[in-house]
PDB file of C-alpha atoms in Angstrom:
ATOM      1  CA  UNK F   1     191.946 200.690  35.351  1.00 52.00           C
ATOM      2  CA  UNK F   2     189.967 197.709  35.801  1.00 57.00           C
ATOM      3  CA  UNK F   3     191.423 194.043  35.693  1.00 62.00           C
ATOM      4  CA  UNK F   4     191.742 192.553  32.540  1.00 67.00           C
ATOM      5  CA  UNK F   5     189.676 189.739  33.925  1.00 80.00           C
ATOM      6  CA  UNK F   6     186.098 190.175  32.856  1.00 88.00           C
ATOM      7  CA  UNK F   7     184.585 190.090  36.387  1.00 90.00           C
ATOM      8  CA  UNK F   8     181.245 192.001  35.256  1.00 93.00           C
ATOM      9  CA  UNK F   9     179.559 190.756  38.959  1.00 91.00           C
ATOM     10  CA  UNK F  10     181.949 193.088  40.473  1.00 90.00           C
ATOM     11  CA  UNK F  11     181.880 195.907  38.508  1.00 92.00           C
ATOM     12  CA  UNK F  12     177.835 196.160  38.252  1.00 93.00           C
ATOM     13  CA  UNK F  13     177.847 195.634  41.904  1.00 92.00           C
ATOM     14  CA  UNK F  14     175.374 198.138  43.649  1.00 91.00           C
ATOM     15  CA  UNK F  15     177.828 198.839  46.604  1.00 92.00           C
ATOM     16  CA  UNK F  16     180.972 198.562  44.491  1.00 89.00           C
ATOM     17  CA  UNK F  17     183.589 200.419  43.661  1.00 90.00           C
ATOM     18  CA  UNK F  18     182.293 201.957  40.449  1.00 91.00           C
ATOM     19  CA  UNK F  19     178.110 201.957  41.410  1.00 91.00           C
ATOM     20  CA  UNK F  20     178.430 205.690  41.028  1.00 93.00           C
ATOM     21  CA  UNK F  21     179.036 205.373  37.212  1.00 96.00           C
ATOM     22  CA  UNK F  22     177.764 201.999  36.459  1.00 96.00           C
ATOM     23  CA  UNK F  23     173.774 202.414  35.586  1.00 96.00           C
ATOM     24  CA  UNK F  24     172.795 198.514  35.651  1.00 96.00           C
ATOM     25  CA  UNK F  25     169.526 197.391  34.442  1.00 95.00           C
ATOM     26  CA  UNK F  26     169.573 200.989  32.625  1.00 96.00           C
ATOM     27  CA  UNK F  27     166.975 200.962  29.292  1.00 97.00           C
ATOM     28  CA  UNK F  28     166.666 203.707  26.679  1.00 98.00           C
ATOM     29  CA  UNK F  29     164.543 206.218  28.963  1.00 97.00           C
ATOM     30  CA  UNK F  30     167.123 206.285  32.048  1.00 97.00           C
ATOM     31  CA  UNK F  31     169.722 206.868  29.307  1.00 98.00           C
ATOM     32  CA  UNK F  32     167.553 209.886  27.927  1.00 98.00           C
ATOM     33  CA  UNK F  33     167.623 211.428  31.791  1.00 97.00           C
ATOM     34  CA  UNK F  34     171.113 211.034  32.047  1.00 97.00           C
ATOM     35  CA  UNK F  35     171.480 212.544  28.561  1.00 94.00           C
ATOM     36  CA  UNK F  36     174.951 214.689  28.603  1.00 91.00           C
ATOM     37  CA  UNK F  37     175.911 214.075  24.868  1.00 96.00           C
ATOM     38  CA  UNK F  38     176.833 211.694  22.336  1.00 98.00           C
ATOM     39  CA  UNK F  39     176.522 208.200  23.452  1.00 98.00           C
ATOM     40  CA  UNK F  40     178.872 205.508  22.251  1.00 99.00           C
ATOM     41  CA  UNK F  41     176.783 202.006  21.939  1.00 99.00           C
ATOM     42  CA  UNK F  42     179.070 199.575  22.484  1.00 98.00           C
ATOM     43  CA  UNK F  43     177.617 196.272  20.998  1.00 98.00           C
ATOM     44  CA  UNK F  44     179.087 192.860  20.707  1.00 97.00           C
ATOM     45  CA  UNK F  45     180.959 191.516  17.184  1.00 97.00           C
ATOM     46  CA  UNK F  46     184.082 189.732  16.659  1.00 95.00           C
ATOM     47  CA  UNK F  47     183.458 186.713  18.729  1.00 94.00           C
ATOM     48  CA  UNK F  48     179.586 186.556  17.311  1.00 96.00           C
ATOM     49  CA  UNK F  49     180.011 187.347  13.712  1.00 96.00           C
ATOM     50  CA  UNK F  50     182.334 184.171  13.100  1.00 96.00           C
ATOM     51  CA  UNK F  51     181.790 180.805  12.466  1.00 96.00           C
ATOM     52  CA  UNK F  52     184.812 178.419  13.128  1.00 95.00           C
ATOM     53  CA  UNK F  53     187.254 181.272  12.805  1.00 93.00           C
ATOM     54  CA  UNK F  54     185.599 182.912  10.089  1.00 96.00           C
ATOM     55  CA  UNK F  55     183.896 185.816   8.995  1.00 96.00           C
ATOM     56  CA  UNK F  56     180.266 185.575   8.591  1.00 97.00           C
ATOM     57  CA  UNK F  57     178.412 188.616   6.528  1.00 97.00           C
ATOM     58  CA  UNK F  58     174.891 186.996   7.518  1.00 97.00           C
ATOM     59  CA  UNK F  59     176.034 187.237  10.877  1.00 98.00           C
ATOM     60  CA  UNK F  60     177.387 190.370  10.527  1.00 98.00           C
ATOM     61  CA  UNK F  61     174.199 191.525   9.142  1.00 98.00           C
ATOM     62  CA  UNK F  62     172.243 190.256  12.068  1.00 98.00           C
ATOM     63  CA  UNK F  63     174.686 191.846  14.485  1.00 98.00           C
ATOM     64  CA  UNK F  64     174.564 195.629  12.694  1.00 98.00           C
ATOM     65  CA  UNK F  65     170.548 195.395  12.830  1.00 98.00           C
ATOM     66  CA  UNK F  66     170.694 194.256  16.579  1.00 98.00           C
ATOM     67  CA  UNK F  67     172.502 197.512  16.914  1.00 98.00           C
ATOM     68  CA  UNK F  68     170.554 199.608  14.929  1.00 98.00           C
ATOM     69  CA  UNK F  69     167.325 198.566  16.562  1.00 98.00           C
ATOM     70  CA  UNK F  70     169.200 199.685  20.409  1.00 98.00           C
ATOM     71  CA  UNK F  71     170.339 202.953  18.170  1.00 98.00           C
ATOM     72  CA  UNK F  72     166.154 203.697  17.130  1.00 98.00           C
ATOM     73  CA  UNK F  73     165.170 202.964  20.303  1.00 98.00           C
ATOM     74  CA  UNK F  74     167.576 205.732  21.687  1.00 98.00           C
ATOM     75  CA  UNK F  75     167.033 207.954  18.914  1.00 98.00           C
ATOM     76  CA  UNK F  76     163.397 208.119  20.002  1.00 98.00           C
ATOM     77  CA  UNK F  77     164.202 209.327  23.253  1.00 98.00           C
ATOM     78  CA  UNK F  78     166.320 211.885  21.643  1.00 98.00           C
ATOM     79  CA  UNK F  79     169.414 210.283  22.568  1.00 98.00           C
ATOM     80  CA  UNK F  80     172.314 211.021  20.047  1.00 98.00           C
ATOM     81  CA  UNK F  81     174.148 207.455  19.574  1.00 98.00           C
ATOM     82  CA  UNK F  82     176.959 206.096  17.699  1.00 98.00           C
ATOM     83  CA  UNK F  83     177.672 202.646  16.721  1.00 98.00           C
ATOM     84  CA  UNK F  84     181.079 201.988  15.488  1.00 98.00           C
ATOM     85  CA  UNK F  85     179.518 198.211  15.159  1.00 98.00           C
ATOM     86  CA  UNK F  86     177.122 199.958  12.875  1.00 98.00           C
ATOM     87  CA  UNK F  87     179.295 202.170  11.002  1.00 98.00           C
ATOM     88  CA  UNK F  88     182.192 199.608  10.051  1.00 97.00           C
ATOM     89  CA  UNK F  89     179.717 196.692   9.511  1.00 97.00           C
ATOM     90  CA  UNK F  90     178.057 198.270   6.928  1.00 96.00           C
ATOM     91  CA  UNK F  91     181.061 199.757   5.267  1.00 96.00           C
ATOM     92  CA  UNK F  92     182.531 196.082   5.137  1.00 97.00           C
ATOM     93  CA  UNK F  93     178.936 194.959   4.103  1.00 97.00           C
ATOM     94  CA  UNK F  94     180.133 197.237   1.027  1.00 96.00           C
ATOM     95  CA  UNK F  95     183.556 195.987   0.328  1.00 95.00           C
ATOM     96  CA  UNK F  96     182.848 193.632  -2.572  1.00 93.00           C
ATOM     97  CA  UNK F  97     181.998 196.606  -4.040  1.00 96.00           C
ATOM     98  CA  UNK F  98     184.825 198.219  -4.029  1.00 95.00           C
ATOM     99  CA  UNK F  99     188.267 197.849  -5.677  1.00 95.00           C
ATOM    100  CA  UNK F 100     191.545 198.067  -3.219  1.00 94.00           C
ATOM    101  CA  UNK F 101     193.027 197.200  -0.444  1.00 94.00           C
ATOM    102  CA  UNK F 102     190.568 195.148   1.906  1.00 95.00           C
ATOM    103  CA  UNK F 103     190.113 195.780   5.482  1.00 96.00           C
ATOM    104  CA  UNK F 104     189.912 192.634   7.899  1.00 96.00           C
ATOM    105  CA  UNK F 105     186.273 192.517  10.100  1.00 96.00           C
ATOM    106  CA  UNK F 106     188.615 190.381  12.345  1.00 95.00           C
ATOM    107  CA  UNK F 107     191.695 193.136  12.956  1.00 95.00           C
ATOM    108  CA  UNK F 108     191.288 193.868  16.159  1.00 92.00           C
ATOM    109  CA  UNK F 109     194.008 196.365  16.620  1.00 95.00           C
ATOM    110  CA  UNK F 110     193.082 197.912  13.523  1.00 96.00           C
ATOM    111  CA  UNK F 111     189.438 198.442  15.189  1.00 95.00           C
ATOM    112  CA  UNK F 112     190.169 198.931  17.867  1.00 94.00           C
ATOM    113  CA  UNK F 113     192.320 202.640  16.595  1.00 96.00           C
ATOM    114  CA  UNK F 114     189.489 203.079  14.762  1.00 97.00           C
ATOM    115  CA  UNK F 115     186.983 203.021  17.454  1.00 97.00           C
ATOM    116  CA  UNK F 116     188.954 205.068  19.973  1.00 97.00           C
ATOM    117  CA  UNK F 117     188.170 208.906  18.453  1.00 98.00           C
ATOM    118  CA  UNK F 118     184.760 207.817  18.546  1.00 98.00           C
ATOM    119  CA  UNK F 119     185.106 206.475  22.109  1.00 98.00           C
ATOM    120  CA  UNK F 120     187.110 209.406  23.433  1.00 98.00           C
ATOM    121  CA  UNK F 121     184.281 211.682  21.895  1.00 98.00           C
ATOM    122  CA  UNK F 122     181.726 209.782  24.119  1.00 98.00           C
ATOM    123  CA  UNK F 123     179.752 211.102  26.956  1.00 98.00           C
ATOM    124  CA  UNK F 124     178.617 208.176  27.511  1.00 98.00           C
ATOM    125  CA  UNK F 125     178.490 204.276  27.243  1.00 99.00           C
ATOM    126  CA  UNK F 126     175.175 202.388  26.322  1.00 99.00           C
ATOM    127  CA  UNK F 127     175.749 198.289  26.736  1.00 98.00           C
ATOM    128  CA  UNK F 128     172.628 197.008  25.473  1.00 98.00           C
ATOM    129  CA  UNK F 129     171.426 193.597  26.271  1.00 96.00           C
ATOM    130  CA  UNK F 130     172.278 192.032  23.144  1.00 96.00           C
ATOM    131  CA  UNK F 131     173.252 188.243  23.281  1.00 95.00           C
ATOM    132  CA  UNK F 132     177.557 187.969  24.066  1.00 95.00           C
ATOM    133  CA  UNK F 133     178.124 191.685  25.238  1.00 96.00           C
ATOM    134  CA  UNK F 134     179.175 189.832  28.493  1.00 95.00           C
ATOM    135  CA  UNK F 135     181.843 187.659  26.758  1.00 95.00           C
ATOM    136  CA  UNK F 136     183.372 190.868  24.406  1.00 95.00           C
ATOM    137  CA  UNK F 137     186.566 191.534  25.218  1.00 94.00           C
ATOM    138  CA  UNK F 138     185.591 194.764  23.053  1.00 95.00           C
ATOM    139  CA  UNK F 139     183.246 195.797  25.455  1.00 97.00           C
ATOM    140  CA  UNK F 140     185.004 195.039  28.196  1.00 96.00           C
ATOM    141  CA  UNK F 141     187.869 197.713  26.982  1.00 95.00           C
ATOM    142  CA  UNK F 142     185.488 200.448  26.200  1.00 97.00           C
ATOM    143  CA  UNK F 143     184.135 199.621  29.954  1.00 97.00           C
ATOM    144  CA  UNK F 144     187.521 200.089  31.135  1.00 95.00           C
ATOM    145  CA  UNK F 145     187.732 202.942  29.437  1.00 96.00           C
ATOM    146  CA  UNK F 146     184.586 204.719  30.399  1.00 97.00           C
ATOM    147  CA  UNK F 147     185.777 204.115  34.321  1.00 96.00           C
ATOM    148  CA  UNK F 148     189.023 204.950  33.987  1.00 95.00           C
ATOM    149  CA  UNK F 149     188.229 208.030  32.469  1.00 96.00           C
ATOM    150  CA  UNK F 150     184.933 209.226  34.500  1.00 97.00           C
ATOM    151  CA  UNK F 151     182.188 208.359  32.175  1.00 98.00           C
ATOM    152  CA  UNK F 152     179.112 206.710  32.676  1.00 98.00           C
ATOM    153  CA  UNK F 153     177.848 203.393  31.668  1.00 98.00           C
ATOM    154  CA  UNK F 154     174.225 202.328  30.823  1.00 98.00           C
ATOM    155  CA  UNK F 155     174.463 198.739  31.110  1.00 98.00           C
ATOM    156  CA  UNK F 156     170.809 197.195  29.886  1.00 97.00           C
ATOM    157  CA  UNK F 157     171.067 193.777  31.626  1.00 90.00           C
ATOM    158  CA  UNK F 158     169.917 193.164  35.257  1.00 70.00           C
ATOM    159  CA  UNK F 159     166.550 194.628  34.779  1.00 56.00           C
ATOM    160  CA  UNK F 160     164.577 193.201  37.134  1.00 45.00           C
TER     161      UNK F 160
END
């Protein structure tokens, strides 16, 4: 397992440790070659969708259709993603809808169980270069994970 220091120079080093499964400066295309299955798209959230401690649904809005747009983009290449950022953003976008019980966008833990059959289904790990995915502590985990368990990552930034 990695540190739990985010220390992303280190991991996305080219001689590092983890060069063989770390794909920096990756884009859609070199994630369509490397195409072994469902891709997990990990995208940043909690620390961009609030404002002074708070939930923000314009933010959150802005945040699932950065996603989407890194989802189309792999779709085209025939790339089978998933974006739990996508999936439980719009379900909360939905909430006031609803009657019941009402699930926090700020519950980490509870997001974080939700994420992981999703994770453990993934092939692979798609970090797109979307403003903050170097300061999520989510992506950061599912990083973790993906190395400590043999997966690749696709991280986006670093292209030259």
């Amino acid at each position: 397992m990695l540190a739990t220091v985010k220390d992303w120079t280190a991991l996305m080093a080219p001689d590092g440790n983890f060069a063989p499964l770390i794909h920096v400066g990756a884009d859609a295309r070199t994630v369509a070659r490397h195409n072994v299955g469902i891709a997990y798209l990990a995208t940043p959230y909690t620390r961009e969708v609030t404002i002074r401690g708070k939930w923000s649904f314009d933010r959150s809005v802005m945040l699932s259709a950065m996603a989407s747009r890194h989802m189309l983009l792999l779709m085209r290449e025939r790339v089978t993603a998933v974006s739990p950022i996508v999936l439980a953003s719009e379900a909360l976008h939905a909430q006031s809808s609803t009657t019941g019980r009402r699930l926090s966008p700020l519950d980490r833990d509870f997001w974080m169980d939700w994420c992981r059959p999703i994770l453990n289904s993934a092939a692979m790990i798609v970090v797109p270069d979307i403003p903050g995915w170097d300061q999520s502590d989510g992506i950061w985990t599912e990083v973790q994970f993906a190395v400590a368990h043999n997966v690749p990552v696709f991280i986006y930034a670093g292209r030259g």
